[in-house]
Coordinates of N, CA and C in Angstrom, one line a residue:
M493 N 106.5 82.8 96.5 CA 107.3 84.0 96.8 C 107.3 85.0 95.7
T494 N 107.2 84.6 94.4 CA 107.2 85.5 93.3 C 105.9 86.3 93.3
T495 N 104.8 85.7 93.5 CA 103.5 86.4 93.6 C 103.6 87.4 94.7
L496 N 104.1 87.0 95.8 CA 104.2 87.9 96.9 C 105.1 89.1 96.6
A497 N 106.2 88.9 95.9 CA 107.1 89.9 95.5 C 106.4 90.9 94.6
L498 N 105.7 90.4 93.6 CA 104.9 91.3 92.7 C 103.9 92.1 93.4
G499 N 103.1 91.5 94.3 CA 102.1 92.2 95.1 C 102.7 93.3 96.0
L500 N 103.7 92.9 96.7 CA 104.3 93.9 97.6 C 104.9 95.0 96.8
F501 N 105.6 94.8 95.7 CA 106.2 95.9 95.0 C 105.1 96.8 94.4
L502 N 104.0 96.3 93.9 CA 103.0 97.1 93.4 C 102.3 97.9 94.5
I503 N 102.1 97.3 95.6 CA 101.6 98.1 96.8 C 102.5 99.2 97.2
Y504 N 103.8 98.8 97.2 CA 104.8 99.8 97.6 C 104.8 101.0 96.6
L505 N 104.8 100.8 95.3 CA 104.7 101.8 94.3 C 103.5 102.7 94.5
L506 N 102.4 102.1 94.8 CA 101.1 102.9 95.0 C 101.2 103.7 96.2
V507 N 101.7 103.2 97.3 CA 101.8 103.9 98.6 C 102.9 105.0 98.5
A508 N 104.1 104.6 98.0 CA 105.2 105.6 98.1 C 105.1 106.7 97.1
F509 N 104.5 106.4 95.9 CA 104.4 107.5 94.9 C 103.0 108.1 94.7
L510 N 102.1 107.2 94.4 CA 100.7 107.8 94.2 C 100.1 108.2 95.6
G511 N 100.2 107.4 96.6 CA 99.7 107.7 97.9 C 100.3 109.0 98.5
R512 N 101.6 109.1 98.4 CA 102.3 110.2 98.9 C 101.9 111.5 98.2
A513 N 101.8 111.4 96.8 CA 101.4 112.5 96.0 C 100.0 113.0 96.4
L514 N 99.0 112.1 96.6 CA 97.7 112.4 97.0 C 97.6 113.1 98.4
L515 N 98.4 112.6 99.3 CA 98.4 113.2 100.7 C 99.0 114.6 100.6
L516 N 100.1 114.7 99.8 CA 100.7 116.0 99.7 C 99.8 117.0 99.0
K517 N 99.1 116.6 98.0 CA 98.1 117.4 97.3 C 97.0 117.9 98.2
R518 N 96.6 117.0 99.1 CA 95.5 117.4 100.0 C 96.0 118.4 101.1
A519 N 97.3 118.2 101.5 CA 97.8 119.1 102.5 C 98.3 120.4 102.0
T520 N 98.9 120.4 100.8 CA 99.6 121.6 100.4 C 99.0 122.2 99.1
G521 N 98.3 121.4 98.3 CA 97.8 121.9 97.0 C 98.6 121.5 95.9
T522 N 99.8 120.9 96.1 CA 100.6 120.3 95.1 C 100.9 118.8 95.3
A523 N 100.9 118.1 94.2 CA 101.2 116.6 94.3 C 102.7 116.3 94.4
G524 N 103.5 117.3 94.1 CA 104.9 117.1 94.2 C 105.6 116.5 93.0
W525 N 104.9 116.3 92.0 CA 105.4 115.7 90.7 C 106.0 116.8 89.9
R526 N 107.3 116.7 89.6 CA 107.9 117.7 88.8 C 108.5 117.1 87.5
G527 N 108.4 115.8 87.3 CA 108.8 115.2 86.1 C 110.3 115.1 85.8
I528 N 110.6 114.8 84.6 CA 112.0 114.6 84.2 C 112.7 115.9 83.9
S529 N 113.9 116.1 84.4 CA 114.6 117.4 84.2 C 115.5 117.3 83.0
G530 N 115.9 118.4 82.5 CA 117.0 118.5 81.5 C 116.5 118.3 80.1
R531 N 117.3 118.7 79.1 CA 117.0 118.5 77.7 C 117.2 117.0 77.3
P532 N 116.4 116.5 76.4 CA 116.6 115.1 76.0 C 118.1 114.8 75.6
G533 N 118.6 113.7 76.2 CA 120.0 113.3 75.9 C 121.0 113.8 77.0
S534 N 120.5 114.7 77.9 CA 121.4 115.2 78.9 C 121.5 114.2 80.1
A535 N 122.5 114.3 81.0 CA 122.6 113.4 82.1 C 121.4 113.5 83.0
A536 N 120.8 114.7 83.2 CA 119.6 114.8 84.0 C 118.4 114.1 83.4
W537 N 118.3 114.2 82.1 CA 117.2 113.5 81.3 C 117.3 112.0 81.4
F538 N 118.6 111.5 81.2 CA 118.8 110.1 81.3 C 118.5 109.6 82.7
G539 N 118.8 110.4 83.7 CA 118.5 110.0 85.1 C 117.0 109.7 85.3
G540 N 116.2 110.6 84.8 CA 114.8 110.5 85.0 C 114.2 109.3 84.2
V541 N 114.7 109.2 82.9 CA 114.2 108.1 82.1 C 114.6 106.7 82.7
L542 N 115.9 106.6 83.1 CA 116.3 105.3 83.6 C 115.6 105.0 84.9
F543 N 115.3 106.0 85.7 CA 114.6 105.8 86.9 C 113.2 105.1 86.6
A544 N 112.5 105.7 85.6 CA 111.2 105.1 85.2 C 111.4 103.7 84.7
V545 N 112.4 103.5 83.9 CA 112.6 102.1 83.3 C 113.0 101.1 84.4
A546 N 113.8 101.5 85.4 CA 114.1 100.7 86.5 C 112.9 100.2 87.3
L547 N 112.0 101.2 87.6 CA 110.8 100.8 88.3 C 109.9 99.8 87.5
A548 N 109.9 100.1 86.1 CA 109.1 99.2 85.3 C 109.7 97.8 85.3
L549 N 111.0 97.7 85.3 CA 111.7 96.4 85.4 C 111.4 95.7 86.7
G550 N 111.3 96.5 87.8 CA 110.9 95.9 89.1 C 109.6 95.2 89.0
V551 N 108.7 95.7 88.2 CA 107.4 95.0 88.0 C 107.6 93.8 87.0
A552 N 108.3 94.1 86.0 CA 108.5 93.0 84.9 C 109.2 91.8 85.5
A553 N 110.2 92.0 86.4 CA 111.0 90.8 86.9 C 110.1 89.7 87.5
P554 N 109.2 90.0 88.5 CA 108.4 88.9 89.0 C 107.4 88.4 88.0
V555 N 106.9 89.3 87.1 CA 106.0 88.8 86.0 C 106.7 87.8 85.2
A556 N 108.0 88.1 84.8 CA 108.7 87.1 84.0 C 109.0 85.8 84.7
D557 N 109.2 85.9 86.0 CA 109.4 84.7 86.8 C 108.1 83.9 86.8
L558 N 107.0 84.5 87.0 CA 105.7 83.8 87.0 C 105.4 83.1 85.6
L559 N 106.0 83.8 84.5 CA 105.8 83.2 83.2 C 106.8 82.1 82.9
G560 N 107.7 81.8 83.8 CA 108.6 80.7 83.6 C 110.0 81.1 83.1
A561 N 110.3 82.4 83.1 CA 111.6 82.8 82.7 C 112.6 82.3 83.8
S562 N 113.8 81.8 83.3 CA 114.7 81.3 84.2 C 115.3 82.3 85.1
V563 N 115.6 82.0 86.4 CA 116.3 82.9 87.3 C 117.7 82.5 87.3
V564 N 118.5 83.5 87.8 CA 120.0 83.3 87.9 C 120.3 82.2 88.8
F565 N 119.7 82.1 90.0 CA 119.9 81.0 90.9 C 118.6 80.8 91.7
E566 N 118.5 79.6 92.3 CA 117.3 79.3 93.1 C 117.8 79.0 94.5
S567 N 117.1 79.7 95.5 CA 117.4 79.5 96.9 C 116.3 80.1 97.7
D568 N 115.6 79.2 98.4 CA 114.5 79.6 99.2 C 115.0 80.5 100.4
V569 N 116.2 80.2 100.9 CA 116.8 81.0 102.0 C 117.0 82.4 101.5
L570 N 117.6 82.5 100.3 CA 118.0 83.8 99.7 C 116.7 84.6 99.4
R571 N 115.7 84.0 99.0 CA 114.4 84.7 98.7 C 113.8 85.2 100.0
G572 N 113.9 84.4 101.1 CA 113.5 84.8 102.4 C 114.2 86.0 102.9
V573 N 115.5 86.0 102.7 CA 116.4 87.2 103.1 C 115.9 88.4 102.2
G574 N 115.7 88.1 100.9 CA 115.2 89.2 100.1 C 114.0 89.9 100.6
L575 N 113.0 89.0 101.1 CA 111.8 89.6 101.6 C 112.1 90.5 102.8
A576 N 112.9 90.1 103.7 CA 113.2 90.9 104.8 C 113.9 92.2 104.4
V577 N 114.8 92.1 103.5 CA 115.5 93.3 103.0 C 114.6 94.2 102.3
F578 N 113.7 93.7 101.5 CA 112.7 94.5 100.8 C 111.8 95.3 101.8
L579 N 111.3 94.6 102.8 CA 110.5 95.2 103.8 C 111.2 96.3 104.6
A580 N 112.5 96.0 104.9 CA 113.3 97.0 105.6 C 113.4 98.3 104.7
G581 N 113.8 98.1 103.4 CA 114.0 99.2 102.5 C 112.7 100.0 102.3
A582 N 111.6 99.3 102.0 CA 110.4 99.9 101.7 C 109.9 100.7 102.9
S583 N 109.9 100.1 104.1 CA 109.4 100.8 105.3 C 110.4 102.0 105.6
G584 N 111.7 101.8 105.4 CA 112.6 102.9 105.6 C 112.3 104.1 104.7
S585 N 112.0 103.8 103.4 CA 111.7 104.9 102.5 C 110.5 105.6 102.8
L586 N 109.5 104.9 103.3 CA 108.2 105.6 103.7 C 108.4 106.4 104.9
A587 N 109.3 106.0 105.8 CA 109.6 106.8 107.0 C 110.4 108.1 106.6
V588 N 111.2 108.0 105.6 CA 111.9 109.1 105.1 C 111.0 110.1 104.5
Q589 N 110.0 109.6 103.7 CA 109.0 110.5 103.1 C 108.3 111.3 104.2
Q590 N 107.9 110.6 105.3 CA 107.3 111.2 106.4 C 108.1 112.3 107.0
A591 N 109.4 112.1 107.1 CA 110.4 113.1 107.6 C 110.5 114.3 106.7
M592 N 110.3 114.1 105.4 CA 110.4 115.2 104.4 C 109.2 116.1 104.5
G593 N 108.1 115.5 104.9 CA 106.8 116.3 104.9 C 106.5 117.0 103.6
A594 N 106.3 118.3 103.7 CA 105.8 119.0 102.5 C 106.9 119.3 101.5
T595 N 108.1 118.9 101.8 CA 109.2 119.2 100.8 C 109.4 118.0 99.9
W596 N 108.7 116.9 100.0 CA 108.8 115.7 99.2 C 108.5 116.1 97.7
R597 N 109.3 115.7 96.8 CA 109.1 115.9 95.4 C 109.6 114.7 94.6
V598 N 109.0 114.5 93.4 CA 109.5 113.6 92.4 C 110.0 114.5 91.3
G599 N 111.3 114.7 91.1 CA 111.9 115.6 90.2 C 112.1 117.0 90.8
V600 N 112.6 117.9 90.0 CA 113.0 119.2 90.5 C 112.5 120.3 89.6
D601 N 111.9 121.3 90.2 CA 111.5 122.5 89.5 C 112.5 123.6 90.0
A602 N 113.4 124.0 89.1 CA 114.5 124.9 89.4 C 113.9 126.3 89.9
T603 N 112.7 126.6 89.6 CA 112.1 127.9 90.1 C 111.5 127.8 91.5
E604 N 111.4 126.6 92.0 CA 110.7 126.4 93.3 C 111.7 126.4 94.4
Q605 N 111.2 127.0 95.5 CA 112.1 127.1 96.7 C 111.4 126.2 97.8
T606 N 112.1 125.2 98.3 CA 111.6 124.4 99.4 C 112.6 124.4 100.5
D607 N 112.2 124.0 101.7 CA 113.0 124.0 102.9 C 114.1 123.0 102.7
L608 N 115.3 123.2 103.3 CA 116.3 122.2 103.3 C 116.2 121.4 104.6
V609 N 115.9 120.1 104.4 CA 115.6 119.2 105.5 C 117.0 118.6 105.9
R610 N 117.3 118.8 107.2 CA 118.5 118.3 107.8 C 118.3 117.4 109.0
A611 N 117.1 117.3 109.5 CA 116.8 116.6 110.7 C 116.4 115.1 110.4
G612 N 116.3 114.3 111.5 CA 116.0 112.9 111.3 C 117.0 112.1 110.5
P613 N 116.5 111.3 109.6 CA 117.5 110.5 108.7 C 118.4 111.4 107.9
F614 N 118.0 112.6 107.6 CA 118.8 113.5 106.8 C 120.0 114.1 107.6
S615 N 120.0 113.8 108.9 CA 121.2 114.2 109.7 C 122.3 113.3 109.5
H616 N 122.0 112.1 108.9 CA 123.1 111.1 108.7 C 123.5 111.0 107.2
V617 N 122.5 111.1 106.3 CA 122.9 111.1 104.9 C 122.0 112.1 104.2
R618 N 122.4 112.6 103.0 CA 121.7 113.6 102.3 C 120.5 113.1 101.5
N619 N 120.6 111.8 101.1 CA 119.6 111.2 100.3 C 119.1 109.9 100.8
P620 N 118.5 109.9 102.0 CA 118.1 108.6 102.7 C 117.0 107.9 101.9
F621 N 116.1 108.7 101.2 CA 115.1 108.0 100.5 C 115.7 107.1 99.4
F622 N 116.6 107.7 98.7 CA 117.2 106.9 97.6 C 118.0 105.7 98.2
T623 N 118.7 105.9 99.3 CA 119.4 104.7 100.0 C 118.4 103.6 100.3
A624 N 117.2 104.0 100.9 CA 116.2 103.0 101.3 C 115.6 102.4 100.0
L625 N 115.4 103.2 99.0 CA 114.9 102.6 97.7 C 115.8 101.6 97.1
V626 N 117.1 101.8 97.1 CA 118.0 100.8 96.6 C 118.0 99.5 97.5
V627 N 117.9 99.7 98.8 CA 117.8 98.5 99.7 C 116.5 97.7 99.3
A628 N 115.4 98.4 99.1 CA 114.2 97.7 98.7 C 114.3 97.0 97.4
A629 N 115.0 97.7 96.4 CA 115.2 97.1 95.1 C 116.2 95.9 95.2
L630 N 117.1 95.9 96.1 CA 118.0 94.8 96.3 C 117.2 93.6 96.9
G631 N 116.3 93.9 97.8 CA 115.5 92.9 98.4 C 114.6 92.2 97.3
L632 N 114.0 93.0 96.4 CA 113.2 92.5 95.4 C 114.0 91.6 94.4
T633 N 115.2 92.0 94.1 CA 116.1 91.3 93.3 C 116.4 89.9 93.9
L634 N 116.6 89.9 95.2 CA 116.9 88.6 95.9 C 115.7 87.7 95.9
M635 N 114.5 88.3 95.9 CA 113.2 87.5 95.9 C 113.0 86.9 94.5
V636 N 113.3 87.6 93.5 CA 113.1 87.1 92.1 C 114.4 87.3 91.3
P637 N 115.5 86.5 91.6 CA 116.8 86.8 91.1 C 117.0 86.4 89.6
G638 N 116.3 87.1 88.8 CA 116.4 86.9 87.3 C 117.2 88.0 86.7
V639 N 117.4 87.9 85.4 CA 118.1 88.9 84.6 C 117.5 90.3 84.7
L640 N 116.1 90.3 84.6 CA 115.4 91.6 84.6 C 115.6 92.3 85.9
A641 N 115.5 91.5 87.0 CA 115.7 92.1 88.3 C 117.1 92.7 88.5
F642 N 118.1 92.0 88.1 CA 119.5 92.5 88.2 C 119.7 93.8 87.3
L643 N 119.1 93.7 86.1 CA 119.2 94.9 85.2 C 118.5 96.1 85.8
G644 N 117.3 95.8 86.4 CA 116.5 96.9 87.0 C 117.3 97.5 88.2
L645 N 117.9 96.7 89.0 CA 118.7 97.2 90.1 C 119.9 98.0 89.7
G646 N 120.6 97.6 88.7 CA 121.7 98.3 88.1 C 121.3 99.6 87.5
L647 N 120.2 99.7 86.8 CA 119.7 100.9 86.2 C 119.2 101.9 87.2
L648 N 118.6 101.3 88.3 CA 118.2 102.2 89.4 C 119.3 102.9 90.1
V649 N 120.4 102.2 90.3 CA 121.6 102.8 91.0 C 122.2 103.9 90.0
L650 N 122.3 103.6 88.7 CA 122.8 104.6 87.8 C 121.9 105.8 87.7
A651 N 120.5 105.5 87.6 CA 119.6 106.6 87.6 C 119.7 107.6 88.8
I652 N 119.8 107.0 89.9 CA 119.9 107.8 91.2 C 121.1 108.6 91.2
Q653 N 122.3 108.0 90.8 CA 123.5 108.8 90.7 C 123.4 110.0 89.8
L654 N 122.8 109.7 88.6 CA 122.6 110.8 87.7 C 121.7 111.9 88.2
Q655 N 120.6 111.5 88.8 CA 119.6 112.4 89.4 C 120.2 113.3 90.5
V656 N 120.9 112.6 91.4 CA 121.4 113.4 92.5 C 122.6 114.3 92.1
R657 N 123.5 113.8 91.3 CA 124.7 114.6 90.9 C 124.4 115.7 89.8
A658 N 123.5 115.3 88.9 CA 123.3 116.3 87.8 C 122.1 117.2 88.0
V659 N 121.1 116.8 88.9 CA 119.9 117.6 89.1 C 119.8 118.1 90.5
E660 N 119.7 117.2 91.5 CA 119.4 117.7 92.8 C 120.5 118.5 93.5
E661 N 121.7 118.0 93.4 CA 122.8 118.8 94.1 C 123.0 120.2 93.5
P662 N 123.1 120.3 92.2 CA 123.2 121.7 91.6 C 122.0 122.6 92.0
Y663 N 120.8 122.0 92.0 CA 119.6 122.8 92.4 C 119.7 123.2 93.9
L664 N 120.1 122.3 94.8 CA 120.2 122.6 96.2 C 121.3 123.6 96.5
L665 N 122.4 123.5 95.8 CA 123.4 124.5 95.9 C 123.0 125.9 95.5
A666 N 122.2 125.9 94.4 CA 121.7 127.2 93.9 C 120.6 127.8 94.8
A667 N 119.8 126.9 95.3 CA 118.7 127.4 96.2 C 119.1 127.7 97.6
H668 N 120.1 127.0 98.1 CA 120.4 127.2 99.5 C 121.8 127.6 99.8
G669 N 122.6 127.7 98.8 CA 123.9 128.3 98.9 C 124.8 127.7 99.9
D670 N 125.4 128.6 100.8 CA 126.3 128.1 101.8 C 125.7 127.2 102.8
G671 N 124.4 127.3 103.1 CA 123.7 126.4 104.0 C 123.8 124.9 103.5
Y672 N 123.5 124.7 102.2 CA 123.6 123.4 101.7 C 125.1 122.9 101.6
R673 N 125.9 123.9 101.2 CA 127.4 123.5 101.1 C 127.9 123.0 102.4
A674 N 127.6 123.7 103.5 CA 128.1 123.3 104.8 C 127.5 121.9 105.2
Y675 N 126.2 121.7 104.9 CA 125.6 120.5 105.2 C 126.2 119.3 104.4
A676 N 126.4 119.6 103.1 CA 127.0 118.5 102.2 C 128.4 118.2 102.5
E677 N 129.2 119.2 103.1 CA 130.6 119.0 103.4 C 130.7 118.1 104.7
S678 N 129.6 117.9 105.4 CA 129.7 117.1 106.7 C 128.8 115.9 106.6
T679 N 128.0 115.7 105.6 CA 127.0 114.7 105.6 C 127.2 113.9 104.3
G680 N 127.3 112.6 104.4 CA 127.4 111.7 103.2 C 126.3 111.7 102.2
R681 N 126.6 111.4 101.0 CA 125.5 111.4 99.9 C 124.5 110.3 100.1
F682 N 124.9 109.1 100.3 CA 124.0 108.0 100.4 C 124.2 107.1 101.7
V683 N 125.5 107.1 102.1 CA 125.8 106.5 103.4 C 126.6 107.4 104.2
P684 N 126.6 107.3 105.6 CA 127.3 108.3 106.4 C 128.8 108.3 106.1
G685 N 129.3 109.6 105.9 CA 130.7 109.8 105.8 C 131.2 109.6 104.4
V686 N 130.4 109.1 103.4 CA 130.9 108.8 102.1 C 130.1 109.7 101.1
G687 N 130.9 110.4 100.2 CA 130.3 111.3 99.2 C 130.0 112.7 99.8
T688 N 130.8 113.1 100.7 CA 130.6 114.5 101.2 C 131.1 115.4 100.1
L689 N 130.6 116.7 100.1 CA 130.9 117.6 99.0 C 132.4 117.8 98.9
G690 N 132.9 117.7 97.7 CA 134.4 117.8 97.5 C 135.0 116.5 97.4
R691 N 134.2 115.4 97.8 CA 134.7 114.0 97.6 C 133.8 113.3 96.7
R692 N 134.3 112.6 95.7 CA 133.4 111.9 94.8 C 133.1 110.5 95.3

């Protein structure tokens, strides 16, 4: 199961990030990579750095398990559940990327204007990609339930919160004004009905 977890996660990273960037580059002329926002030490900067660290830990966790590092608990049933959860989250995030089309980006360029996507999964939550990514990370953690996996999951959640609150929401409010405000007032941040604008 650990080898499977490592292989699936590496494939997922290649498809979701590199593959999507190449497709976007071919279709629009831009790969969508905007990098880490903010000055070093800022909340925005920490969000980007922690996101990268969390993904690296997602790779390191199954490698450590293969090298004999102790896991927090052993359960074949739980690992099987983790596989199902990972596949659901990974496929969900890829579907969200497809729904985003040409607006998909990694990071934010404050000078760039993109369309505000509100259809499909975005009609239910404002950040469905991040929701699905956390589901996939939870699945990976259940597949290789070691310290590194739990640490990576925690850092990923923190990084996403920082990225969304300190980078993406201010950018979208500046770029789309009342349109984004109305959307955010009626649509949850990560799950339906929770985290609408004006509620933390």
